[in-house]
Short mmCIF file of C-alpha atoms and ligand atoms in Angstrom, two decimals:
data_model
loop_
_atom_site.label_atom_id
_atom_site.label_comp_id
_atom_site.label_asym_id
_atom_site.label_seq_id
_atom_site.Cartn_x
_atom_site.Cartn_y
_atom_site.Cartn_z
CA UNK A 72 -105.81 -133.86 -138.88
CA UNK A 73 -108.48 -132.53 -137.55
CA UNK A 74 -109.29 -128.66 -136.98
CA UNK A 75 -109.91 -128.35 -133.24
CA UNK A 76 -110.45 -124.17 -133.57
CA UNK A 77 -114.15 -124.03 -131.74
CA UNK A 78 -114.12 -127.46 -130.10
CA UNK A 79 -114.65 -127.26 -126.67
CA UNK A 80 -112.26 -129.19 -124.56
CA UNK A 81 -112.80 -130.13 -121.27
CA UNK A 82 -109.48 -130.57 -119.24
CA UNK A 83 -109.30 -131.87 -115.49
CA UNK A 84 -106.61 -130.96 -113.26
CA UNK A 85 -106.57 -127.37 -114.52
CA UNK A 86 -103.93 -125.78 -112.14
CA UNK A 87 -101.96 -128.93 -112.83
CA UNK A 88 -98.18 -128.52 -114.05
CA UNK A 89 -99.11 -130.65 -117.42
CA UNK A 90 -102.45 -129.31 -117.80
CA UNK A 91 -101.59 -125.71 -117.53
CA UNK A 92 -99.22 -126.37 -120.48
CA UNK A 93 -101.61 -128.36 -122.85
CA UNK A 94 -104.25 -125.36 -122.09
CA UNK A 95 -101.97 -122.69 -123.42
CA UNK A 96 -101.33 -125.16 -126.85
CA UNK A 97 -105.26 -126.12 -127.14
CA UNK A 98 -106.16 -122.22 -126.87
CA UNK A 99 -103.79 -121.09 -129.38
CA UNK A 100 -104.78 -123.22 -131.46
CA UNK A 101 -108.25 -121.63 -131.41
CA UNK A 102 -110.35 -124.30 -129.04
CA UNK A 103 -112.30 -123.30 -126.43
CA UNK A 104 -111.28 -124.79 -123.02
CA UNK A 105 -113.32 -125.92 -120.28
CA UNK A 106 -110.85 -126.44 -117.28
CA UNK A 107 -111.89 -128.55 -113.89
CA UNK A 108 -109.53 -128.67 -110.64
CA UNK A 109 -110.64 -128.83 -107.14
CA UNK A 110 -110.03 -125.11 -106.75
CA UNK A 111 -110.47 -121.79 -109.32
CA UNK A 112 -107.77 -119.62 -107.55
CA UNK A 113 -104.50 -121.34 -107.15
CA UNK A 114 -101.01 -121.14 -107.85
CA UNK A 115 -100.61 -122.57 -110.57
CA UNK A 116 -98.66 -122.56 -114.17
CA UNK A 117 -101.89 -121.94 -115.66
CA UNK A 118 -102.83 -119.27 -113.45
CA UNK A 119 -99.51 -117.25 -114.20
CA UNK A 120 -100.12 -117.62 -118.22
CA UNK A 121 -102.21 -115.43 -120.16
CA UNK A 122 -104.20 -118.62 -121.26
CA UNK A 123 -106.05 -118.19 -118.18
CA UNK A 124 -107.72 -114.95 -119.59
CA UNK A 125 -109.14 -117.93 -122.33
CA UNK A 126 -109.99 -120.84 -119.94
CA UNK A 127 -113.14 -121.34 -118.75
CA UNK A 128 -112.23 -122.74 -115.04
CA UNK A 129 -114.80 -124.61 -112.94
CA UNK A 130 -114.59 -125.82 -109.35
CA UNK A 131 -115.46 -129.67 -109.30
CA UNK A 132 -114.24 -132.53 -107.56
CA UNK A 133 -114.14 -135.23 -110.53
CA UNK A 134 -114.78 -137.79 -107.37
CA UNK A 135 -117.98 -136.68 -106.82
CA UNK A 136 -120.59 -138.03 -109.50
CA UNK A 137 -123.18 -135.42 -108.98
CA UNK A 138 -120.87 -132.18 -109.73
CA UNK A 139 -119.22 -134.09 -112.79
CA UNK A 140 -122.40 -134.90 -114.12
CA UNK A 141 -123.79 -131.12 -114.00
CA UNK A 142 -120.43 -130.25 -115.74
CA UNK A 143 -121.36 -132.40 -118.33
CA UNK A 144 -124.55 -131.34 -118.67
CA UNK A 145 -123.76 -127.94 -119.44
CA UNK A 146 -121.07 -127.60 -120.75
CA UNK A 147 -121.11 -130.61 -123.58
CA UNK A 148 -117.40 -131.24 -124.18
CA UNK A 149 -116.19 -132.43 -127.85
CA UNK A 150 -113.42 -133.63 -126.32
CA UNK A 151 -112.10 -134.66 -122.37
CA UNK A 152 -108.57 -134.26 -121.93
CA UNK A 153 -108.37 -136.05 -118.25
CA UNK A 154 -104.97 -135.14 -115.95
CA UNK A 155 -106.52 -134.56 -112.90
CA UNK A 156 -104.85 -136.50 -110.10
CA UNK A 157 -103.26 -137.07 -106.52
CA UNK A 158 -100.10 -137.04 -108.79
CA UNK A 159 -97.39 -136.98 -105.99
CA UNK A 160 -95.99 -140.84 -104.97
CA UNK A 161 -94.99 -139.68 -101.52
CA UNK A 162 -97.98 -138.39 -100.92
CA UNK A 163 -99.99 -141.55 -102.09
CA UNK A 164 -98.21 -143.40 -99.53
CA UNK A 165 -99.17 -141.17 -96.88
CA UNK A 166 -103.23 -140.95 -98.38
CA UNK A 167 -104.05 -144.25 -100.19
CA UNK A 168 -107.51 -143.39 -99.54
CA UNK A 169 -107.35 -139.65 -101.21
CA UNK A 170 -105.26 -141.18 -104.36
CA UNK A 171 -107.73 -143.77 -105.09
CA UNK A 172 -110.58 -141.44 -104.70
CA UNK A 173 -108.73 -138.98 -107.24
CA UNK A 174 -107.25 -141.46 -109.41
CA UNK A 175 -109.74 -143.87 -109.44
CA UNK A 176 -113.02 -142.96 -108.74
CA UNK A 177 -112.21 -140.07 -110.57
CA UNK A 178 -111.33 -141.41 -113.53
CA UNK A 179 -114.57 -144.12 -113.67
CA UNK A 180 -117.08 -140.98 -112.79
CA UNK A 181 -115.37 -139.11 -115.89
CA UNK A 182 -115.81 -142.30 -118.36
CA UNK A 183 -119.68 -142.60 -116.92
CA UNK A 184 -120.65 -139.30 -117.87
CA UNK A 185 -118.99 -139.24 -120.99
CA UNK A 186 -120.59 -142.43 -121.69
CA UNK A 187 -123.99 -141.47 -121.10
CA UNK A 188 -123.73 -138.82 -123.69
CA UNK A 189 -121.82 -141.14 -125.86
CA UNK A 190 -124.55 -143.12 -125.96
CA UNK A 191 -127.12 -140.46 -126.84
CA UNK A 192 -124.62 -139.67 -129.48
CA UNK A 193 -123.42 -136.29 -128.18
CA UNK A 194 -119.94 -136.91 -127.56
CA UNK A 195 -117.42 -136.19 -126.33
CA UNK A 196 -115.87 -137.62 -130.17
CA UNK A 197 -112.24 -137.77 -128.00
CA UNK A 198 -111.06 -138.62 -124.47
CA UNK A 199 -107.68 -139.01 -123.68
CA UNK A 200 -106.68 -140.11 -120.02
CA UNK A 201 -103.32 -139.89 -118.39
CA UNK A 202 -101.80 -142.86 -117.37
CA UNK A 203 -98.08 -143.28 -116.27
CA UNK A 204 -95.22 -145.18 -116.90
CA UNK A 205 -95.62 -146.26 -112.97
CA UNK A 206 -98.37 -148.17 -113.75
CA UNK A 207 -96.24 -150.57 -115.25
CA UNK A 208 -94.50 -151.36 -112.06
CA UNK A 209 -91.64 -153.49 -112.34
CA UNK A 210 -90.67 -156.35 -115.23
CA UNK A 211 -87.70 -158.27 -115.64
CA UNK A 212 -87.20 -156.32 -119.05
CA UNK A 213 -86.37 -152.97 -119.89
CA UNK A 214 -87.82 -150.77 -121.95
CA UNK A 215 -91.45 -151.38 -121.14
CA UNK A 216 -93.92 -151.56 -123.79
CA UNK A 217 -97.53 -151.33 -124.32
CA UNK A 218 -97.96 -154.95 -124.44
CA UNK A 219 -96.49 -155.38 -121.07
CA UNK A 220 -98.65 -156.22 -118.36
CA UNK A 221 -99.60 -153.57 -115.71
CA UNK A 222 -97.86 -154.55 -112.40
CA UNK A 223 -98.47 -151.47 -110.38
CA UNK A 224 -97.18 -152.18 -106.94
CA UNK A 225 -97.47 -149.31 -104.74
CA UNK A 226 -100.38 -147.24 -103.88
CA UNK A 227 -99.97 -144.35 -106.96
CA UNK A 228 -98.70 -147.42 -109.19
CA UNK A 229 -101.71 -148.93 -108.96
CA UNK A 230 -104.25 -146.23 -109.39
CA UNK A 231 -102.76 -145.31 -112.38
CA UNK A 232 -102.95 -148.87 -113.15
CA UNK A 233 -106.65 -148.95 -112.57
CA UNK A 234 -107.79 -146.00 -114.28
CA UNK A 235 -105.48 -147.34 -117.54
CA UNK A 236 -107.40 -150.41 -117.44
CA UNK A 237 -110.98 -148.47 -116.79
CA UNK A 238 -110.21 -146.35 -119.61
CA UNK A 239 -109.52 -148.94 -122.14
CA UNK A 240 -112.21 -150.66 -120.91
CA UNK A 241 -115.27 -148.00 -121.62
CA UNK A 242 -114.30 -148.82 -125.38
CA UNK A 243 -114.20 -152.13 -125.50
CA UNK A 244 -117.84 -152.38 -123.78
CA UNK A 245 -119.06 -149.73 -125.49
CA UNK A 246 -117.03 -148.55 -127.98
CA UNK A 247 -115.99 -145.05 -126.81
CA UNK A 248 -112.87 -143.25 -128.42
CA UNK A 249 -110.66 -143.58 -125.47
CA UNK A 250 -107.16 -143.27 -125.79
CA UNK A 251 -104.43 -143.57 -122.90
CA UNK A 252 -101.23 -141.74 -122.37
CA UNK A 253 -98.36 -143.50 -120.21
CA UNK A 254 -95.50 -140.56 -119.94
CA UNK A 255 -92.15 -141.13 -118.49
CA UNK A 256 -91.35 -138.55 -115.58
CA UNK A 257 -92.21 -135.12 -117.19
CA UNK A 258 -90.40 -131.99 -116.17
CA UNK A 259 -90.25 -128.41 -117.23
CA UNK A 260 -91.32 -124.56 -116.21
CA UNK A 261 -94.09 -124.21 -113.77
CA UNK A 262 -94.53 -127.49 -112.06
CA UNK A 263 -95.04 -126.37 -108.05
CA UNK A 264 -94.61 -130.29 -107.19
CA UNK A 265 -91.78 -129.68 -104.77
CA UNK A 266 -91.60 -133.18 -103.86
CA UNK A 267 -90.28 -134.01 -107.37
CA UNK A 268 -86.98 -134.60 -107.48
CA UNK A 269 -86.57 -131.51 -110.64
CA UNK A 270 -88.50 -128.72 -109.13
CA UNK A 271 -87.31 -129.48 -105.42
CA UNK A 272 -83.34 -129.58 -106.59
CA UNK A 273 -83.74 -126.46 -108.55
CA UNK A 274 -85.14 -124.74 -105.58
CA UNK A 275 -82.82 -126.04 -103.22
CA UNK A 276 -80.10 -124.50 -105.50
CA UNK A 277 -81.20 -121.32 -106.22
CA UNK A 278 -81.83 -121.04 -102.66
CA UNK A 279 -78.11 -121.75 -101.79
CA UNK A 280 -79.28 -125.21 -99.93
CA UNK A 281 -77.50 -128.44 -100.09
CA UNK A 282 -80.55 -130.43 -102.29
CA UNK A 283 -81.59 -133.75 -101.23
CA UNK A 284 -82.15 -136.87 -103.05
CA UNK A 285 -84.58 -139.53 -101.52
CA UNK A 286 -83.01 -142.71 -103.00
CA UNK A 287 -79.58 -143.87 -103.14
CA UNK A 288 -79.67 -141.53 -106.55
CA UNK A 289 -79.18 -144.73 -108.31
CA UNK A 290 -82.37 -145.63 -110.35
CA UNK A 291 -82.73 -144.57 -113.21
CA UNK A 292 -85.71 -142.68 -115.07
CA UNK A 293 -86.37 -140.95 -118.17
CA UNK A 294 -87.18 -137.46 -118.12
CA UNK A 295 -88.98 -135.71 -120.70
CA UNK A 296 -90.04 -132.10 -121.08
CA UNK A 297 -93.16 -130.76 -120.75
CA UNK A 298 -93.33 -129.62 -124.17
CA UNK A 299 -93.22 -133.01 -125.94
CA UNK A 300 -95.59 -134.65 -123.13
CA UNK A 301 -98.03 -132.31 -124.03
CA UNK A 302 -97.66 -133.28 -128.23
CA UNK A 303 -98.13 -136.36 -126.81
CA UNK A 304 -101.68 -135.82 -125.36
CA UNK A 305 -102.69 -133.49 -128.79
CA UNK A 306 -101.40 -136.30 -131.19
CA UNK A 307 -103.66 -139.09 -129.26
CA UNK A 308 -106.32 -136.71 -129.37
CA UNK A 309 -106.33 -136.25 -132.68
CA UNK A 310 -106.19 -139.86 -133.68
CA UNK A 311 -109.06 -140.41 -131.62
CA UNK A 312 -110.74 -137.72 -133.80
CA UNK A 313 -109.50 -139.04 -137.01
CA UNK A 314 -111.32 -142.20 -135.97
CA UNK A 315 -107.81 -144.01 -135.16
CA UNK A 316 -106.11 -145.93 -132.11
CA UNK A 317 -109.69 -146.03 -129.99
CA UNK A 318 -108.60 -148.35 -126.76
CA UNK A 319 -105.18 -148.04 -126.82
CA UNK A 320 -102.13 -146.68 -124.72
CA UNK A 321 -99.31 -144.88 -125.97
CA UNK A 322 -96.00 -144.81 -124.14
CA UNK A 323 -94.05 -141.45 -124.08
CA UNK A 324 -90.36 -141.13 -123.29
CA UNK A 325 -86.87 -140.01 -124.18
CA UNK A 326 -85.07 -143.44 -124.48
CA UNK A 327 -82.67 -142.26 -122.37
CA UNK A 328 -82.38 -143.68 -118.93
CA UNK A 329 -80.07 -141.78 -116.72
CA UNK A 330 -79.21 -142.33 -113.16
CA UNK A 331 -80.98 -139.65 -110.18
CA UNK A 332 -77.36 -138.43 -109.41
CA UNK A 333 -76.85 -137.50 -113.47
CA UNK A 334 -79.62 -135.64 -113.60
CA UNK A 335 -79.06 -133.89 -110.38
CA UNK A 336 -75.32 -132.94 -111.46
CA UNK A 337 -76.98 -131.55 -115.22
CA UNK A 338 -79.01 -129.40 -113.08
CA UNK A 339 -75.96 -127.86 -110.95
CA UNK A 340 -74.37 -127.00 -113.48
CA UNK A 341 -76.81 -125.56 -115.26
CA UNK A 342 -78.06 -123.67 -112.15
CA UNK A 343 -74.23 -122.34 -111.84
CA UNK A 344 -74.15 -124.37 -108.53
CA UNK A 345 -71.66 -127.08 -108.68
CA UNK A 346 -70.00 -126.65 -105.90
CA UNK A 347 -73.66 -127.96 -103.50
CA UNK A 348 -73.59 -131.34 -103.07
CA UNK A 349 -76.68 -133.34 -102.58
CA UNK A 350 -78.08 -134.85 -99.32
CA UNK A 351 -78.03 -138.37 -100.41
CA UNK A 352 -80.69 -140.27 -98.18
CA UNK A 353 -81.35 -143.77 -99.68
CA UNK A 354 -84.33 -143.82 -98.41
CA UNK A 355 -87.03 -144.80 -101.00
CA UNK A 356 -87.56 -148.69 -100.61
CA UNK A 357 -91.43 -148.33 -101.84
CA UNK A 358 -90.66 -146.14 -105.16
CA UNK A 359 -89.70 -148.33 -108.35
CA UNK A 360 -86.03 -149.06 -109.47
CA UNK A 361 -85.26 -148.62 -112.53
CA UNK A 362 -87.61 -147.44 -115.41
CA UNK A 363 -87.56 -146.49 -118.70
CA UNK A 364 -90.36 -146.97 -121.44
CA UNK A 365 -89.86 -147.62 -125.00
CA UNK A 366 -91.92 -145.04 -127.22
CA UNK A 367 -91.26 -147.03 -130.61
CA UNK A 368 -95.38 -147.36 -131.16
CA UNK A 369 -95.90 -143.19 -130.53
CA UNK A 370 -93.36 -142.92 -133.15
CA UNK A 371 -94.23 -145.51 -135.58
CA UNK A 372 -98.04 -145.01 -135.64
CA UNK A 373 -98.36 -140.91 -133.84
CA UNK A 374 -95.27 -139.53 -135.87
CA UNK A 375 -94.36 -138.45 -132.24
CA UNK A 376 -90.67 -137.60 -130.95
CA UNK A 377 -88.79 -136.07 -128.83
CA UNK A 378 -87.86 -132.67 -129.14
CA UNK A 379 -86.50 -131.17 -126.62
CA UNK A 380 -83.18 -132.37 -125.56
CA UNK A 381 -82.01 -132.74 -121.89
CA UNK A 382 -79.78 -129.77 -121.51
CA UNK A 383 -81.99 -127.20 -122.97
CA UNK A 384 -84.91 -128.30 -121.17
CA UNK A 385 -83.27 -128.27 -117.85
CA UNK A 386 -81.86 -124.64 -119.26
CA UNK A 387 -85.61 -123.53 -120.04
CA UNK A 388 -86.56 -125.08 -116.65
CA UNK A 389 -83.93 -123.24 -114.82
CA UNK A 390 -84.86 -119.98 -116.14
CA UNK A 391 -88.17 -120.21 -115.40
CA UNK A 392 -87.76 -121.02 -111.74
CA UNK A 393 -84.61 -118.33 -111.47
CA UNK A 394 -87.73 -115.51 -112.82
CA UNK A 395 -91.20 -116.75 -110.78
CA UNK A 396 -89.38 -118.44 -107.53
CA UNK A 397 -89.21 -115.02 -105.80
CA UNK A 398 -93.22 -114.20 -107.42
CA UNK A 399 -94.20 -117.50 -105.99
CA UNK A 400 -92.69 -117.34 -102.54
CA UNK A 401 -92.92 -113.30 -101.83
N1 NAD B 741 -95.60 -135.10 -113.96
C1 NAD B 741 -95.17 -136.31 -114.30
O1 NAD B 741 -93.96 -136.61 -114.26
C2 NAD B 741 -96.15 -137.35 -114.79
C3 NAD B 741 -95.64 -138.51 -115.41
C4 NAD B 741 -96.54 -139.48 -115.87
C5 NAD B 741 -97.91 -139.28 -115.69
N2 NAD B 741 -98.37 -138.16 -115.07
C6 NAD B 741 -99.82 -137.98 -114.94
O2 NAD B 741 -100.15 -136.81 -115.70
C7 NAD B 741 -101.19 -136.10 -115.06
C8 NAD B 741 -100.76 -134.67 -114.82
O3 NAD B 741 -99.62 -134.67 -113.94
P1 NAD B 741 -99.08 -133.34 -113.27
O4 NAD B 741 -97.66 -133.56 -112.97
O5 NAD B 741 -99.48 -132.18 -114.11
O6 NAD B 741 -99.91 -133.34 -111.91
P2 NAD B 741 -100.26 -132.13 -110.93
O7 NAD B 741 -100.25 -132.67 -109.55
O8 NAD B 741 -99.40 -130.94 -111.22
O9 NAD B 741 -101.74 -131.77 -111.35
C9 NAD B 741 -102.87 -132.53 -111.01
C10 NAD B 741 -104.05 -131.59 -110.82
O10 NAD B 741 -105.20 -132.38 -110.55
C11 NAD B 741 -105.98 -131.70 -109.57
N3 NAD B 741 -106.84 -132.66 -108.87
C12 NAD B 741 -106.46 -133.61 -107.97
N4 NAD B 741 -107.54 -134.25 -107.50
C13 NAD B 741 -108.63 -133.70 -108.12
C14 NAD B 741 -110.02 -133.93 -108.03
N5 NAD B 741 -110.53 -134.86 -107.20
N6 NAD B 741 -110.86 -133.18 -108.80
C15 NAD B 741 -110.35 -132.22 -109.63
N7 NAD B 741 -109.03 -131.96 -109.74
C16 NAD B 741 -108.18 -132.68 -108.99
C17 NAD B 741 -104.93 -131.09 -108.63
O11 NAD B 741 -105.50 -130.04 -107.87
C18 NAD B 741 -103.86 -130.64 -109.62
O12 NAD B 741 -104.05 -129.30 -110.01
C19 NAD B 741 -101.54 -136.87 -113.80
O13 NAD B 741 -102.65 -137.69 -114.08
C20 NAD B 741 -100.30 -137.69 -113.53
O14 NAD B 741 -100.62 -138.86 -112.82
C21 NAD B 741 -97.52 -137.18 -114.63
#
């Protein structure tokens, strides 16, 4: 494997939830990290973790060409780790426009730059990019796997969709080490993503409110913790550095479906609060039904599993809001 102590690692979408947990594993293991979001101050994961004394953080919109391509320009990544995105579904319905422009745009500026030092053979020797399991959209077939065909159908769906495909595609025209990550829905400490259906229901509960689900609390999803979604991105990254897996995707998940209503009842008990019962809407006819991902190839070929087991991750997850809620909200 190889040593990434010195690299420098760019990673977009800094303050993200994801990001802010892959920085704190790239700079203990000795990298220097280059991190991009739209803003330096924020509330963020990242911004509450001493890895943020280590990080290197840089305004710049990765939809605009010009900024990216100064980035680039000085600060010569090894390796681009690219998360930045309008991540939220709800919101993507709201601002198509803004989700393309993030997701898409984004994505294709990223892969230009990097290709034009490619090309003068300066790197970056890695890029991973962060697809979704969404971008599948919906098959007749469960699990999904790589092989299956990318059906995004609604506006987040399909950027994710179209940057998966972009990505894939700067190696196979010109050969760059591109590799793309499809999680399941990822959970843990730290994500501010309210919306989510993990981070809103803990709130709700430690506030004392009845928490509400937007579907029926019927489909069914796979939730993984953040820590094994963020092996995920350093074993693809170091395959693409080992000079392995260059144009492929890699699905990431538990294998184990469970219902909206599951999860949320794991969570009340975990939060001590069984006694709230949700606000069940059914109101969600433009998110997916049911959707689970096999992860056989990440195992197979990355040596990748799960570690992190539902009930201690929601445990972990619980504590973690139960400490920083009052920090983030005073
Ligand atoms: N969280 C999940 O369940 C999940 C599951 C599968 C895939 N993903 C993907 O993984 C990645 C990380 O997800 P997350 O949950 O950490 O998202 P997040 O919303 O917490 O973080 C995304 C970050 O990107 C930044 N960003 C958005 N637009 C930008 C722009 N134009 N320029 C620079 N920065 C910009 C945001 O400010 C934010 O800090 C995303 O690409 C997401 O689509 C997430």
């Amino acid at each position: 494997m190889a040593d990434i102590a010195g690299k420098k690692i760019l990673v977009t979408g800094a303050h993200g939830f994801v990001a802010g947990h892959l920085i704190e594993r790239l700079a203990d293991a000795g990298a220097t990290v280059v991190g991009i979001d739209l803003w330096v101050l924020r509330q963020s994961y990242l911004s509450m973790s001493p890895a943020m004394r280590k990080t290197d953080l840089i305004a710049c919109d990765i939809a605009n060409l010009q900024e990216v391509q100064e980035l680039f320009e000085q600060h010569r990544p090894d390796v681009v780790l690219h998360l930045a995105a309008q991540a939220d579904v709800t919101r993507a319905l709201a601002n198509p426009l803004g989700t393309f422009e993030a997701n898409v745009r984004g994505t294709y500026i990223l892969l230009e730059c990097a290709r034009r030092r490619w090309e003068r053979e300066e790197g970056p020797h890695a890029m991973v990019v962060a697809s979704s399991d969404k971008a599948y959209g919906t098959h007749a077939h469960l699990p999904y796997r790589e092989d299956d065909e990318l059906l995004g159908l609604f506006p987040y769906d399909v950027s994710k969709a179209c940057a998966d495909m972009i990505a894939r595609g700067y190696h196979r025209a010109f050969g760059m080490p591109v590799g793309v990550v499809r999680c399941a829905n990822i959970y843990g400490p730290g994500d501010l993503n309210f919306n989510r259906i993990i981070p809103g229901t803990f709130r709700s509960l430690l506030r004392g409110e009845r928490p509400v689900i937007r579907s029926d609390g019927k489909p069914l999803r796979d939730y993984m913790y953040v820590g094994d979604a963020v092996d995920a991105y350093v074993r693809v990254m170091h395959a693409l550095l080992d000079g392995n897996h260059a144009g492929e995707a890699f699905n990431f998940g538990t294998g184990e479906p469970v219902s909206v209503l599951q999860v949320f009842r794991e969570m009340a008990q975990v939060a001590g609060r069984p006694d709230l019962e949700p606000e069940v809407l059914g109101e969600a006819p433009k998110e997916l039904q049911d959707q689970f991902i096999s992860a056989a190839k990440a195992r197979r070929l990355l040596g990748w599993q799960p570690l992190v087991p539902r009930h201690e991750g929601l445990r972990r997850t619980f504590r973690w809001y139960n400490d920083k809620l009052p920090e983030l909200e005073g």
